[in-house]
Tab-separated table of C-alpha atoms in Angstrom:
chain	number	residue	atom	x	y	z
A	1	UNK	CA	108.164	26.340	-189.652
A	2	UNK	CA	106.470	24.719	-186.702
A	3	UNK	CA	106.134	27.993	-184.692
A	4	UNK	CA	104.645	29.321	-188.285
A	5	UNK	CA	101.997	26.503	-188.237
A	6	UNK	CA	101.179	27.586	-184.244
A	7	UNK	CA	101.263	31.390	-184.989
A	8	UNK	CA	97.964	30.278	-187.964
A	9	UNK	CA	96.404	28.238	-185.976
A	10	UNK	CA	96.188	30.672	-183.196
A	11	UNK	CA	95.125	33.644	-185.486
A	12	UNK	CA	92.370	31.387	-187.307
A	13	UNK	CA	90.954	30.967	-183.450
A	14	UNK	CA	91.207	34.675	-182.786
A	15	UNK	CA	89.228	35.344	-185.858
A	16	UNK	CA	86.681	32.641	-184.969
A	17	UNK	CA	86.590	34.664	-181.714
A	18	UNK	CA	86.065	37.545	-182.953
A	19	UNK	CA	83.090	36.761	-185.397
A	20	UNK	CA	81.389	35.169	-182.616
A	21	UNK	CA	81.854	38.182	-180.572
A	22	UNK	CA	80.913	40.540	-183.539
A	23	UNK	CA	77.913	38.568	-184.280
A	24	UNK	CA	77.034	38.092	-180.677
A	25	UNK	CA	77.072	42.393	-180.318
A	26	UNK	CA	74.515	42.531	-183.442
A	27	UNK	CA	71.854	40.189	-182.397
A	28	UNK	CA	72.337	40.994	-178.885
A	29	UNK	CA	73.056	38.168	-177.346
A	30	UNK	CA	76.057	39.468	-175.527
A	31	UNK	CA	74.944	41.883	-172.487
A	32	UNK	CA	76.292	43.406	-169.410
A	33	UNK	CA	76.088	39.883	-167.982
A	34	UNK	CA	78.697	38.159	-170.155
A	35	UNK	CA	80.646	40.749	-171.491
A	36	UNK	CA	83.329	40.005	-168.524
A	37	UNK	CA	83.384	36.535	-170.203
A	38	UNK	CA	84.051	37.308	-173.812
A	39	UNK	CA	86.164	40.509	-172.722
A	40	UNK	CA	88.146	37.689	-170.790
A	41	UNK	CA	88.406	34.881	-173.952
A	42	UNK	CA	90.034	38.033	-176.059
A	43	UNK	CA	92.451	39.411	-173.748
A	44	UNK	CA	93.647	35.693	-173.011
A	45	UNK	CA	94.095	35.079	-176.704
A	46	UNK	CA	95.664	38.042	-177.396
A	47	UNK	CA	97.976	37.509	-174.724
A	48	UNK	CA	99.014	34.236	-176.350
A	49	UNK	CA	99.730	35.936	-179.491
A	50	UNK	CA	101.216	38.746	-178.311
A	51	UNK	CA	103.155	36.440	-175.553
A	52	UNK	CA	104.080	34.157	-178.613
A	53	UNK	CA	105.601	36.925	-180.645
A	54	UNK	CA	107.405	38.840	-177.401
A	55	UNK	CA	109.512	35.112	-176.956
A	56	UNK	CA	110.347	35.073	-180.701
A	57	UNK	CA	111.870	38.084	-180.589
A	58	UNK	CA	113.745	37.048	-177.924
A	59	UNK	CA	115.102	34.190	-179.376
A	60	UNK	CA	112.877	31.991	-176.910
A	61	UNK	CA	111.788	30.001	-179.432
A	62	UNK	CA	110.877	26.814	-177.242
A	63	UNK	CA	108.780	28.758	-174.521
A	64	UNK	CA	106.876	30.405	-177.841
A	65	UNK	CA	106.148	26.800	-178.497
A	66	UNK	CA	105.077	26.244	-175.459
A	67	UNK	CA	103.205	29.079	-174.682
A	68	UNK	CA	101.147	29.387	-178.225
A	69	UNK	CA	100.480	25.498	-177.736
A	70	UNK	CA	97.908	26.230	-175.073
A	71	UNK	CA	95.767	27.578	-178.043
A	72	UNK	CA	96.894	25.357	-181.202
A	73	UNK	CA	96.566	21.932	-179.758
A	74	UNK	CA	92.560	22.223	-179.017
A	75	UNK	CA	92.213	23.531	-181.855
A	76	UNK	CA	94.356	21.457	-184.172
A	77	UNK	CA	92.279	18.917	-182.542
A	78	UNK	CA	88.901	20.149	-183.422
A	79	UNK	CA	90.253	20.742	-187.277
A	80	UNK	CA	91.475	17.017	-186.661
A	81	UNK	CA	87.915	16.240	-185.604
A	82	UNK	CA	86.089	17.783	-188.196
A	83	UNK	CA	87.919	16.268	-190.809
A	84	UNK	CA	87.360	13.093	-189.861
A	85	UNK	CA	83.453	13.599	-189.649
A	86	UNK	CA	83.814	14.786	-193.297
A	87	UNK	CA	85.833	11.971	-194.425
A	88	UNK	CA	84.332	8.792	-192.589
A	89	UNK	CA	80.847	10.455	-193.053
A	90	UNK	CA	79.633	8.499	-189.754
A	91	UNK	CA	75.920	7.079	-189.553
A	92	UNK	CA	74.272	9.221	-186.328
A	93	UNK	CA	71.442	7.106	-186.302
């Protein structure tokens, strides 16, 4: 269950990824300059994924967790964050 919960959160930051990425190629904003950057972010979260599922299948279930942790914690966090802005509605003034 908990290496379910890692696998989502990890694909719901690949897709974020990818928009960005997608919607950075349409407008432009991603050149020659950067594309070594974003080129980089997706082949290191694939790698997690990918990395993530080669362990499972090995029955490394703990080094999975470890390994597809790098991704879901930040972003767990972030969700974490976000929430809490919606529900406290803080005054930025």
């Amino acid at each position: 269950m908990f290496l379910k919960l890692l696998f989502a959160l990890n694909w719901i930051a690949a897709a974020v990824l990818l928009y960005f990425f997608g919607e950075g190629q349409i407008d432009g904003s991603i050149s020659a300059d950067n594309m070594a950057l974003w080129l980089g972010m997706i082949f290191g979260v694939t790698a997690i994924i990918v990395g993530g599922h080669v362990l499972v299948a090995k029955g490394k279930r703990v080094a999975a967790g470890l390994l597809l942790s790098i991704l879901a914690l930040p972003v767990a966090l972030y969700g974490l964050f976000i929430l809490a802005l919606i529900i406290l509605q803080p005054n930025w003034h």
